[in-house]
Coordinates of C-alpha atoms in Angstrom, one line a residue:
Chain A
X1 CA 113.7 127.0 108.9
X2 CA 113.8 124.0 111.0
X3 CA 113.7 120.4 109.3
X4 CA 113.1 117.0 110.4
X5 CA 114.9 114.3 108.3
X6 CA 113.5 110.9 108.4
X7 CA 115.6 108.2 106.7
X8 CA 114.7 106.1 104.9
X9 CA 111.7 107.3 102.8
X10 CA 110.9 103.8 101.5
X11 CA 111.7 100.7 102.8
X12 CA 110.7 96.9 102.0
X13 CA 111.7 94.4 104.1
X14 CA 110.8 90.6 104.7
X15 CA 108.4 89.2 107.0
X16 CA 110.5 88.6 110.9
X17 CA 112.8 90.8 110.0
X18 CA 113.8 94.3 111.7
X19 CA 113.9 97.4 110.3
X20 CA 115.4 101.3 111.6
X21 CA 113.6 104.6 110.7
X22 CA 115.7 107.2 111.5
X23 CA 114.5 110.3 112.7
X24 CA 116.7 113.5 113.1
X25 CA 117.0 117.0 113.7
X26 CA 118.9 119.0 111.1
X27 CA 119.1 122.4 112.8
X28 CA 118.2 122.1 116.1
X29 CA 118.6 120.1 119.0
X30 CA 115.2 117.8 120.2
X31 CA 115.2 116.7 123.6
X32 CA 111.8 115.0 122.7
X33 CA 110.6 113.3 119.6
X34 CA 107.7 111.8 118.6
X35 CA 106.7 108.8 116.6
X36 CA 103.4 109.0 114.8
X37 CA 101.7 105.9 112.7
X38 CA 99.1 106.2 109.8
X39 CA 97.2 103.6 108.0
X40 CA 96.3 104.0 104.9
X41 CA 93.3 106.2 104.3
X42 CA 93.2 107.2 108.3
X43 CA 94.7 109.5 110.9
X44 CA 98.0 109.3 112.7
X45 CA 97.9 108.0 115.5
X46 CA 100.8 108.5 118.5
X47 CA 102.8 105.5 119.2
X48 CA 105.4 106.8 121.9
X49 CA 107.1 109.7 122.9
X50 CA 111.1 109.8 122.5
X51 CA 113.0 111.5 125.4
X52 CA 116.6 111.8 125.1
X53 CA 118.3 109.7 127.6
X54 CA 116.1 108.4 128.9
X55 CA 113.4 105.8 128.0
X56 CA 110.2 106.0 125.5
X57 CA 106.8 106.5 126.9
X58 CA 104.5 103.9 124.9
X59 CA 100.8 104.3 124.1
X60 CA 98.4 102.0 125.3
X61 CA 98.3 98.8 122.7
X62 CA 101.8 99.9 121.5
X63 CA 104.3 96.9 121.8
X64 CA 107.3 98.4 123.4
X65 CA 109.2 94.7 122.5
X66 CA 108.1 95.5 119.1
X67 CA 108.7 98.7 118.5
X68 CA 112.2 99.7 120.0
X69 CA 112.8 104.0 120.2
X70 CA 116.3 104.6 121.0
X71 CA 117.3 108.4 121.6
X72 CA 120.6 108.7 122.0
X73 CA 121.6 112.3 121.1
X74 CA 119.8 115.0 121.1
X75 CA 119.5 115.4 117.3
X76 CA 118.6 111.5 116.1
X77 CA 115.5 109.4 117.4
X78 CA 115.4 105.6 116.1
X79 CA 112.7 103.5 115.6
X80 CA 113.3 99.7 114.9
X81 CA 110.3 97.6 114.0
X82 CA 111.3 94.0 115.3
X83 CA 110.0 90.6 113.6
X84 CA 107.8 92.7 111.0
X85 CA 104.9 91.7 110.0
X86 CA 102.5 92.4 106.9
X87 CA 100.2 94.3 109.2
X88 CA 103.2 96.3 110.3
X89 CA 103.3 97.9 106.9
X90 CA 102.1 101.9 107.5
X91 CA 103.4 105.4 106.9
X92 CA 105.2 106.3 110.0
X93 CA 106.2 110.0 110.9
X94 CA 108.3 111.5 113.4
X95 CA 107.8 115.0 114.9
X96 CA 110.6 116.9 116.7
X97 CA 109.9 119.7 119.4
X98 CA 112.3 122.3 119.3
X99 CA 112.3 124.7 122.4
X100 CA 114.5 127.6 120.5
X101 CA 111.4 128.6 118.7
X102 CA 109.0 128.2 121.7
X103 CA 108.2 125.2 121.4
X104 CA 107.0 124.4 118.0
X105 CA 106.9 121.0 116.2
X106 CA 108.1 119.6 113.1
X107 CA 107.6 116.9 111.4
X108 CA 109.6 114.5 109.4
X109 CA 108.7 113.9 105.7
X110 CA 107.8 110.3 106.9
X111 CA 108.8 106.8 106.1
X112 CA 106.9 104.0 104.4
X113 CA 107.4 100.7 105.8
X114 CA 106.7 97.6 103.3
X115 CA 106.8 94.2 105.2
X116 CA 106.4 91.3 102.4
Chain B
X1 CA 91.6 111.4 127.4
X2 CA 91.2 113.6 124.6
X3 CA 89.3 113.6 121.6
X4 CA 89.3 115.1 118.5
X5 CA 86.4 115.2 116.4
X6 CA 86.5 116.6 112.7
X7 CA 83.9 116.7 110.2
X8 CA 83.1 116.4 107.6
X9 CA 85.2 113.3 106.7
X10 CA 85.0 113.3 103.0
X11 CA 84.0 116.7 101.2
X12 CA 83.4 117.2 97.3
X13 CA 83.1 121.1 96.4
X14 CA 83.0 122.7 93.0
X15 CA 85.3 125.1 92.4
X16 CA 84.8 128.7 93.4
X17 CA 82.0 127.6 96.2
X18 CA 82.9 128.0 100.2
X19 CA 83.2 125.3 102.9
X20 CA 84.0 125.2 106.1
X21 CA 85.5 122.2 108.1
X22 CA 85.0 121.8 111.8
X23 CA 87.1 120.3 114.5
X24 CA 86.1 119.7 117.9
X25 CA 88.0 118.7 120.9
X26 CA 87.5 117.5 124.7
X27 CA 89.6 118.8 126.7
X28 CA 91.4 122.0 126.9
X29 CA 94.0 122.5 124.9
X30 CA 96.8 125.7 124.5
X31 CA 97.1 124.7 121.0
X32 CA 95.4 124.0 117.7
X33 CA 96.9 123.3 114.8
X34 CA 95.6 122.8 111.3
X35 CA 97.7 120.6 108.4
X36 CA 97.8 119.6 104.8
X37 CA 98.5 116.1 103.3
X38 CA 99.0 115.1 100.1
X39 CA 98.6 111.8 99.2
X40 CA 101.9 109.6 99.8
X41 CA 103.4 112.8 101.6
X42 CA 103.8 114.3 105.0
X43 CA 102.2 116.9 106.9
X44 CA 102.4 120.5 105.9
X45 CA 101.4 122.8 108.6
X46 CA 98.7 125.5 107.8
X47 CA 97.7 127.3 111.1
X48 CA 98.6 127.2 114.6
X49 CA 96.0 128.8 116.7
X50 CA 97.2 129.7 120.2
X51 CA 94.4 131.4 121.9
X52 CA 90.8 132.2 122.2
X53 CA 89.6 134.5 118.9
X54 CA 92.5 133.4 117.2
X55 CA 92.1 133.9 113.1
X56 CA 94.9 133.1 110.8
X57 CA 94.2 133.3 106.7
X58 CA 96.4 132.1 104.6
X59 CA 95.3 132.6 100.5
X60 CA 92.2 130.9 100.2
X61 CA 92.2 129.3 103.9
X62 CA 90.8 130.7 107.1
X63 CA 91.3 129.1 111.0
X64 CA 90.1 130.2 114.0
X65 CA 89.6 129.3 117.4
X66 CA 86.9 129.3 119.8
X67 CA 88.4 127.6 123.2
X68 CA 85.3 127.8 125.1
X69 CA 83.0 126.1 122.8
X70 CA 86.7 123.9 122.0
X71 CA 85.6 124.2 118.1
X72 CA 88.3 125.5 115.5
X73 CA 87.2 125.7 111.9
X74 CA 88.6 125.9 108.2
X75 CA 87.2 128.0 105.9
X76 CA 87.8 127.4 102.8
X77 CA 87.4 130.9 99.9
X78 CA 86.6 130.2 96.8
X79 CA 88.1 126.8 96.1
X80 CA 90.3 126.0 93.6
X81 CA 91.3 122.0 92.1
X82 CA 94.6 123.1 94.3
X83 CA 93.5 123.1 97.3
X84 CA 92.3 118.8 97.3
X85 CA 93.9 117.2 99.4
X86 CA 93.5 115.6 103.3
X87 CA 93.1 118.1 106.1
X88 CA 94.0 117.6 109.7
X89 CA 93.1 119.0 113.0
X90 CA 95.3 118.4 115.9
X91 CA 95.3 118.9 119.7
X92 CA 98.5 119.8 121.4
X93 CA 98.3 117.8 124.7
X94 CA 100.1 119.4 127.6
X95 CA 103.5 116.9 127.1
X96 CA 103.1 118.5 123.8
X97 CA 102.4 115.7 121.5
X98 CA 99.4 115.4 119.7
X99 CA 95.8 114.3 119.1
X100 CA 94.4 114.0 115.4
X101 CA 91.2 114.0 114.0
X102 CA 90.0 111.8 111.4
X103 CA 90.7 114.0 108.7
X104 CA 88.7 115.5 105.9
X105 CA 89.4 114.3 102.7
X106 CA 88.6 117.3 100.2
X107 CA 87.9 117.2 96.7
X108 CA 87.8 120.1 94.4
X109 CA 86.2 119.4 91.3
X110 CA 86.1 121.7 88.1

């Protein structure tokens, strides 16, 4: 079946640094992707949509500055977390829509974000 | 905007007993989906409800749908120590991403 790769898994990175989760598409082409954020212990909460080619819708209270989403092909989404901070430091899941299969959603196995 | 709203948020069943979580939403909605976590892991899909009526069972789980009341719910059969984990409702909003509920963290003791 479809599969959504996120890359990497685990990541720990210092404090005003940036970081990249990668998002992609192993079997099918996404002309939208989604970028999810949970907290540990709550829900995931959207942070912006991904269209390819064009540029990310943002959430309200999501810091488009902050978090870049760069979807250059139809298969990879990006998500760089500039000048991280401690409180930056979440579980943060992608989600691809695939239109061969009607429009169903997968979702990446996720990527934990350490900022020390 | 819309809202999801799940209860409970925490559940502690005995094994072999029956519970049902419920998940209520706002606005209308063509979709409904039901997920898994695991701690430290991403979401497994359970159920994707598409219409009014709509009853999927998988093993010891049940969804279904009820789009004018907007309430789906999640029966659980018969637990087993398995089956503990988080459980998620979500929305599908019409530019197809989504809106979560809180969650239901389930417990299955022995």
């Amino acid at each position: 079946g479809a599969v959504v790769s996120q890359h990497p898994s685990r990541v720990i990175c210092k404090s005003g640094t940036s970081v990249k989760i990668e998002c992609r598409s192993l079997d099918f082409q996404a002309t939208t992707m989604f970028w999810y954020r949970q907290f540990p212990k709550q829900s995931l909460m959207l942070m912006a949509t991904s269209n390819e080619g064009s540029k990310a819708t943002y959430e309200q209270g999501v810091e488009k500055d902050k978090f870049l989403i760069n979807h250059a092909s139809l298969t990879l989404s990006t998500l760089t977390v500039t000048s991280a901070h401690p409180e930056d430091s979440s579980f943060y899941i992608c989600s691809a829509l695939s239109g061969w299969t009607g429009n169903t959603i997968y979702f990446g196995e996720g990527s934990w974000l350490t900022v020390v | 905007e819309l809202k999801v709203e799940q209860n409970p948020l925490f559940l502690s069943m005995q094994e072999g007993k029956n519970y049902t979580i419920y998940c209520n939403y706002s606005t209308t909605s063509d979709r409904l989906y039901w997920y898994r976590q695991d701690p430290g892991k991403s979401l497994e899909s359970l159920f994707v409800l598409l219409s009014n009526g709509a009853v999927k069972q998988e093993g010891r789980l049940m969804a279904s749908l009820d789009t004018k009341a907007r309430l789906s719910t999640l029966h659980i059969t018969a637990a087993v120590h398995d089956l503990s984990a988080t459980y998620f409702c979500a929305v599908e909003r019409n530019n197809n991403d989504m809106r979560f509920g809180a969650g239901t963290r389930l417990t299955v003791k022995p």
